[in-house]
Amino acid sequence: MAEIRVENLEKSFGSFAAVRGADFTVRDGEFFCLLGPSGCGKTTTLRMIAGLELPTGGRIFLGADEVTTQRASQRDIAFVFQLFALYPHMNVRANIAFPLRCQSMPRAEIRRRVEEAARILRISEILDKPVSGLSGGDRQRVALGRAIVRQPTAFLMDEPLGALDAEFRRLMCGELRALHDRLEATTVYVTHDQLEAMSMADKIAVMNNGVVEQLGSPREIYDRPASMFVADFIGSPPMNFVDFDARLASGDRAVRIDGAEIAIPELRETARQPRCTLGVRPEHVRLSDTSPLRGSVYGTEYLGTTQIVTVATGHGFVKARLPSETSVRLGEPVGLAFRPEKLSIFDRQSGRVLRSALHDGATHG
Ligand code: ATP
């Protein structure tokens, strides 16, 4: 398996820039997710790595070799689309063997590799069955088998679980990650589903409008979002935003909102303009009788051990994740307090986070 590196990668279709200046390294053995909303450039980035699309700028390396202009067939990479695409007239064995037949590999070697793939995927007993009668899960495994028999340097997967219902998706996520670990593979996985990315990835590139907005581990991206876009895209419910105006400077350790002094991680830069937004995850909000930051309970959503309580404030709605046993009444006036060390402050004009003690050590895209 090998490292994949893209440098300042660009792709334009006519005057439209689909991918702008993507820069990242997928380490050998890493499970790397390209995550973002529809149209943000994930598939185009993956297709360039695969060699199915020629970049209009930048470079791509596979291990030590530059492959930017190499055709797909010259790159030792397996591309997995939606996993259901099987050849209906062939049985399981022939489906898995197909890529090796295309390479004119000796029959004994094909047999050995197909049986090894089937063992890894636990489908040995259905090798001689037609694919037409298979369950969804077995069809996925056959399609994966076809990708792994080639023993490629890397796997590229584009929303491979897109066609599945939610429960089965979660199951297959676990299987895919386990398979990746067993093969010690390098995997680049495209998805718009944040839960899928958060549960599987070692590293995530969050894309928006053709740009990688942040590069980091799931925890980094969740705890220290680099922009309001990332903060809003990751997490369910997403991060709360509270707008305020202030002249913030490097060294500040508090902000004032509605007369409440709110402690924040020490700022490490001076804001360029006064329109700011405080970002706080629902689990870092609590109700406080003494806080001057006031609102009234607007709604509650029961989630088993926790509940999401929505509070209407002069700055919009703020959601708090509280223990289910906390009793709240609709319309009840409440004060809000935030966990200081977990707060992010954003420049509302650019959407970018202001660097602070919270971000020390974080990697930004
Ligand atoms: P989705 O999940 O919807 O596929 P994506 O993030 O994978 O979204 P891309 O498929 O990479 O997005 O597309 C990025 C942008 O580039 C989109 O606006 C798309 O319409 C545009 N695009 C992609 N391929 C072409 C093409 N061949 N010609 C023109 N525009 C294209």
JSON list of N, CA, C and O and ligand atoms in Angstrom, two decimals, residues 13 16-19 36-45 53 158-159 190 192, ligand 1:
[
{"chain": "A", "resi": 13, "resn": "PHE", "atom": "N", "xyz": [-14.25, 23.20, -15.07]},
{"chain": "A", "resi": 13, "resn": "PHE", "atom": "CA", "xyz": [-15.03, 22.80, -16.23]},
{"chain": "A", "resi": 13, "resn": "PHE", "atom": "C", "xyz": [-15.44, 24.12, -16.90]},
{"chain": "A", "resi": 13, "resn": "PHE", "atom": "O", "xyz": [-16.30, 24.83, -16.38]},
{"chain": "A", "resi": 16, "resn": "PHE", "atom": "N", "xyz": [-16.08, 27.29, -14.68]},
{"chain": "A", "resi": 16, "resn": "PHE", "atom": "CA", "xyz": [-16.48, 26.89, -13.34]},
{"chain": "A", "resi": 16, "resn": "PHE", "atom": "C", "xyz": [-15.38, 26.09, -12.64]},
{"chain": "A", "resi": 16, "resn": "PHE", "atom": "O", "xyz": [-14.92, 25.06, -13.15]},
{"chain": "A", "resi": 17, "resn": "ALA", "atom": "N", "xyz": [-14.92, 26.59, -11.48]},
{"chain": "A", "resi": 17, "resn": "ALA", "atom": "CA", "xyz": [-13.86, 25.90, -10.73]},
{"chain": "A", "resi": 17, "resn": "ALA", "atom": "C", "xyz": [-14.49, 24.91, -9.75]},
{"chain": "A", "resi": 17, "resn": "ALA", "atom": "O", "xyz": [-15.06, 25.31, -8.74]},
{"chain": "A", "resi": 18, "resn": "ALA", "atom": "N", "xyz": [-14.42, 23.62, -10.06]},
{"chain": "A", "resi": 18, "resn": "ALA", "atom": "CA", "xyz": [-15.04, 22.59, -9.22]},
{"chain": "A", "resi": 18, "resn": "ALA", "atom": "C", "xyz": [-14.15, 22.23, -8.04]},
{"chain": "A", "resi": 18, "resn": "ALA", "atom": "O", "xyz": [-14.64, 21.90, -6.96]},
{"chain": "A", "resi": 19, "resn": "VAL", "atom": "N", "xyz": [-12.82, 22.27, -8.23]},
{"chain": "A", "resi": 19, "resn": "VAL", "atom": "CA", "xyz": [-11.86, 21.98, -7.15]},
{"chain": "A", "resi": 19, "resn": "VAL", "atom": "C", "xyz": [-10.79, 23.06, -7.20]},
{"chain": "A", "resi": 19, "resn": "VAL", "atom": "O", "xyz": [-10.22, 23.33, -8.26]},
{"chain": "A", "resi": 36, "resn": "GLY", "atom": "N", "xyz": [-18.44, 16.40, 2.48]},
{"chain": "A", "resi": 36, "resn": "GLY", "atom": "CA", "xyz": [-19.00, 17.72, 2.18]},
{"chain": "A", "resi": 36, "resn": "GLY", "atom": "C", "xyz": [-20.33, 17.57, 1.50]},
{"chain": "A", "resi": 36, "resn": "GLY", "atom": "O", "xyz": [-20.73, 16.48, 1.11]},
{"chain": "A", "resi": 37, "resn": "PRO", "atom": "N", "xyz": [-21.05, 18.69, 1.35]},
{"chain": "A", "resi": 37, "resn": "PRO", "atom": "CA", "xyz": [-22.38, 18.64, 0.75]},
{"chain": "A", "resi": 37, "resn": "PRO", "atom": "C", "xyz": [-22.31, 18.36, -0.74]},
{"chain": "A", "resi": 37, "resn": "PRO", "atom": "O", "xyz": [-21.23, 18.45, -1.35]},
{"chain": "A", "resi": 38, "resn": "SER", "atom": "N", "xyz": [-23.45, 18.07, -1.33]},
{"chain": "A", "resi": 38, "resn": "SER", "atom": "CA", "xyz": [-23.51, 17.77, -2.75]},
{"chain": "A", "resi": 38, "resn": "SER", "atom": "C", "xyz": [-22.93, 18.93, -3.57]},
{"chain": "A", "resi": 38, "resn": "SER", "atom": "O", "xyz": [-23.21, 20.09, -3.30]},
{"chain": "A", "resi": 39, "resn": "GLY", "atom": "N", "xyz": [-22.09, 18.58, -4.54]},
{"chain": "A", "resi": 39, "resn": "GLY", "atom": "CA", "xyz": [-21.56, 19.60, -5.45]},
{"chain": "A", "resi": 39, "resn": "GLY", "atom": "C", "xyz": [-20.30, 20.29, -4.97]},
{"chain": "A", "resi": 39, "resn": "GLY", "atom": "O", "xyz": [-19.79, 21.20, -5.62]},
{"chain": "A", "resi": 40, "resn": "CYS", "atom": "N", "xyz": [-19.72, 19.86, -3.81]},
{"chain": "A", "resi": 40, "resn": "CYS", "atom": "CA", "xyz": [-18.58, 20.59, -3.26]},
{"chain": "A", "resi": 40, "resn": "CYS", "atom": "C", "xyz": [-17.25, 20.18, -3.91]},
{"chain": "A", "resi": 40, "resn": "CYS", "atom": "O", "xyz": [-16.23, 20.78, -3.65]},
{"chain": "A", "resi": 41, "resn": "GLY", "atom": "N", "xyz": [-17.26, 19.13, -4.75]},
{"chain": "A", "resi": 41, "resn": "GLY", "atom": "CA", "xyz": [-16.04, 18.75, -5.45]},
{"chain": "A", "resi": 41, "resn": "GLY", "atom": "C", "xyz": [-15.40, 17.46, -4.97]},
{"chain": "A", "resi": 41, "resn": "GLY", "atom": "O", "xyz": [-14.28, 17.12, -5.39]},
{"chain": "A", "resi": 42, "resn": "LYS", "atom": "N", "xyz": [-16.09, 16.68, -4.15]},
{"chain": "A", "resi": 42, "resn": "LYS", "atom": "CA", "xyz": [-15.52, 15.44, -3.61]},
{"chain": "A", "resi": 42, "resn": "LYS", "atom": "C", "xyz": [-15.24, 14.43, -4.72]},
{"chain": "A", "resi": 42, "resn": "LYS", "atom": "O", "xyz": [-14.14, 13.89, -4.83]},
{"chain": "A", "resi": 43, "resn": "THR", "atom": "N", "xyz": [-16.28, 14.17, -5.52]},
{"chain": "A", "resi": 43, "resn": "THR", "atom": "CA", "xyz": [-16.15, 13.15, -6.56]},
{"chain": "A", "resi": 43, "resn": "THR", "atom": "C", "xyz": [-15.10, 13.56, -7.58]},
{"chain": "A", "resi": 43, "resn": "THR", "atom": "O", "xyz": [-14.29, 12.73, -8.02]},
{"chain": "A", "resi": 44, "resn": "THR", "atom": "N", "xyz": [-15.09, 14.84, -7.93]},
{"chain": "A", "resi": 44, "resn": "THR", "atom": "CA", "xyz": [-14.10, 15.31, -8.91]},
{"chain": "A", "resi": 44, "resn": "THR", "atom": "C", "xyz": [-12.68, 15.09, -8.37]},
{"chain": "A", "resi": 44, "resn": "THR", "atom": "O", "xyz": [-11.79, 14.65, -9.10]},
{"chain": "A", "resi": 45, "resn": "THR", "atom": "N", "xyz": [-12.48, 15.37, -7.09]},
{"chain": "A", "resi": 45, "resn": "THR", "atom": "CA", "xyz": [-11.16, 15.15, -6.48]},
{"chain": "A", "resi": 45, "resn": "THR", "atom": "C", "xyz": [-10.79, 13.68, -6.55]},
{"chain": "A", "resi": 45, "resn": "THR", "atom": "O", "xyz": [-9.67, 13.32, -6.94]},
{"chain": "A", "resi": 53, "resn": "GLU", "atom": "N", "xyz": [-10.16, 11.65, -14.45]},
{"chain": "A", "resi": 53, "resn": "GLU", "atom": "CA", "xyz": [-10.36, 13.07, -14.78]},
{"chain": "A", "resi": 53, "resn": "GLU", "atom": "C", "xyz": [-8.98, 13.71, -14.74]},
{"chain": "A", "resi": 53, "resn": "GLU", "atom": "O", "xyz": [-8.22, 13.43, -13.81]},
{"chain": "A", "resi": 158, "resn": "ASP", "atom": "N", "xyz": [-16.47, 5.86, -3.80]},
{"chain": "A", "resi": 158, "resn": "ASP", "atom": "CA", "xyz": [-17.36, 7.01, -3.95]},
{"chain": "A", "resi": 158, "resn": "ASP", "atom": "C", "xyz": [-18.76, 6.65, -3.46]},
{"chain": "A", "resi": 158, "resn": "ASP", "atom": "O", "xyz": [-19.49, 5.94, -4.14]},
{"chain": "A", "resi": 159, "resn": "GLU", "atom": "N", "xyz": [-19.12, 7.12, -2.29]},
{"chain": "A", "resi": 159, "resn": "GLU", "atom": "CA", "xyz": [-20.44, 6.85, -1.69]},
{"chain": "A", "resi": 159, "resn": "GLU", "atom": "C", "xyz": [-20.84, 5.39, -1.89]},
{"chain": "A", "resi": 159, "resn": "GLU", "atom": "O", "xyz": [-21.93, 5.11, -2.40]},
{"chain": "A", "resi": 190, "resn": "VAL", "atom": "N", "xyz": [-15.36, 8.80, -0.27]},
{"chain": "A", "resi": 190, "resn": "VAL", "atom": "CA", "xyz": [-16.18, 10.01, -0.45]},
{"chain": "A", "resi": 190, "resn": "VAL", "atom": "C", "xyz": [-17.55, 9.81, 0.18]},
{"chain": "A", "resi": 190, "resn": "VAL", "atom": "O", "xyz": [-18.20, 8.80, -0.07]},
{"chain": "A", "resi": 192, "resn": "HIS", "atom": "N", "xyz": [-21.18, 12.27, 1.85]},
{"chain": "A", "resi": 192, "resn": "HIS", "atom": "CA", "xyz": [-21.75, 13.54, 2.32]},
{"chain": "A", "resi": 192, "resn": "HIS", "atom": "C", "xyz": [-22.33, 13.33, 3.73]},
{"chain": "A", "resi": 192, "resn": "HIS", "atom": "O", "xyz": [-22.89, 14.23, 4.31]},
{"chain": "B", "resi": 1, "resn": "ATP", "atom": "P1", "xyz": [-22.17, 14.84, -5.30]},
{"chain": "B", "resi": 1, "resn": "ATP", "atom": "O1", "xyz": [-22.14, 14.16, -3.97]},
{"chain": "B", "resi": 1, "resn": "ATP", "atom": "O2", "xyz": [-23.47, 15.49, -5.61]},
{"chain": "B", "resi": 1, "resn": "ATP", "atom": "O3", "xyz": [-21.60, 14.04, -6.43]},
{"chain": "B", "resi": 1, "resn": "ATP", "atom": "P2", "xyz": [-19.61, 16.15, -5.18]},
{"chain": "B", "resi": 1, "resn": "ATP", "atom": "O4", "xyz": [-19.15, 16.89, -3.98]},
{"chain": "B", "resi": 1, "resn": "ATP", "atom": "O5", "xyz": [-19.05, 14.82, -5.41]},
{"chain": "B", "resi": 1, "resn": "ATP", "atom": "O6", "xyz": [-21.20, 16.10, -5.14]},
{"chain": "B", "resi": 1, "resn": "ATP", "atom": "P3", "xyz": [-18.71, 16.78, -7.79]},
{"chain": "B", "resi": 1, "resn": "ATP", "atom": "O7", "xyz": [-19.43, 15.66, -8.45]},
{"chain": "B", "resi": 1, "resn": "ATP", "atom": "O8", "xyz": [-17.24, 16.68, -7.63]},
{"chain": "B", "resi": 1, "resn": "ATP", "atom": "O9", "xyz": [-19.37, 17.12, -6.41]},
{"chain": "B", "resi": 1, "resn": "ATP", "atom": "O10", "xyz": [-19.04, 18.11, -8.61]},
{"chain": "B", "resi": 1, "resn": "ATP", "atom": "C1", "xyz": [-18.53, 19.38, -8.24]},
{"chain": "B", "resi": 1, "resn": "ATP", "atom": "C2", "xyz": [-19.10, 20.42, -9.16]},
{"chain": "B", "resi": 1, "resn": "ATP", "atom": "O11", "xyz": [-18.55, 20.24, -10.49]},
{"chain": "B", "resi": 1, "resn": "ATP", "atom": "C3", "xyz": [-20.61, 20.34, -9.33]},
{"chain": "B", "resi": 1, "resn": "ATP", "atom": "O12", "xyz": [-21.13, 21.65, -9.38]},
{"chain": "B", "resi": 1, "resn": "ATP", "atom": "C4", "xyz": [-20.79, 19.64, -10.64]},
{"chain": "B", "resi": 1, "resn": "ATP", "atom": "O13", "xyz": [-21.99, 20.05, -11.27]},
{"chain": "B", "resi": 1, "resn": "ATP", "atom": "C5", "xyz": [-19.59, 20.10, -11.44]},
{"chain": "B", "resi": 1, "resn": "ATP", "atom": "N1", "xyz": [-19.15, 19.10, -12.43]},
{"chain": "B", "resi": 1, "resn": "ATP", "atom": "C6", "xyz": [-18.75, 17.84, -12.17]},
{"chain": "B", "resi": 1, "resn": "ATP", "atom": "N2", "xyz": [-18.41, 17.19, -13.31]},
{"chain": "B", "resi": 1, "resn": "ATP", "atom": "C7", "xyz": [-18.64, 18.08, -14.32]},
{"chain": "B", "resi": 1, "resn": "ATP", "atom": "C8", "xyz": [-18.49, 18.02, -15.75]},
{"chain": "B", "resi": 1, "resn": "ATP", "atom": "N3", "xyz": [-18.02, 16.92, -16.36]},
{"chain": "B", "resi": 1, "resn": "ATP", "atom": "N4", "xyz": [-18.81, 19.12, -16.44]},
{"chain": "B", "resi": 1, "resn": "ATP", "atom": "C9", "xyz": [-19.25, 20.24, -15.84]},
{"chain": "B", "resi": 1, "resn": "ATP", "atom": "N5", "xyz": [-19.41, 20.37, -14.50]},
{"chain": "B", "resi": 1, "resn": "ATP", "atom": "C10", "xyz": [-19.11, 19.31, -13.75]}
]
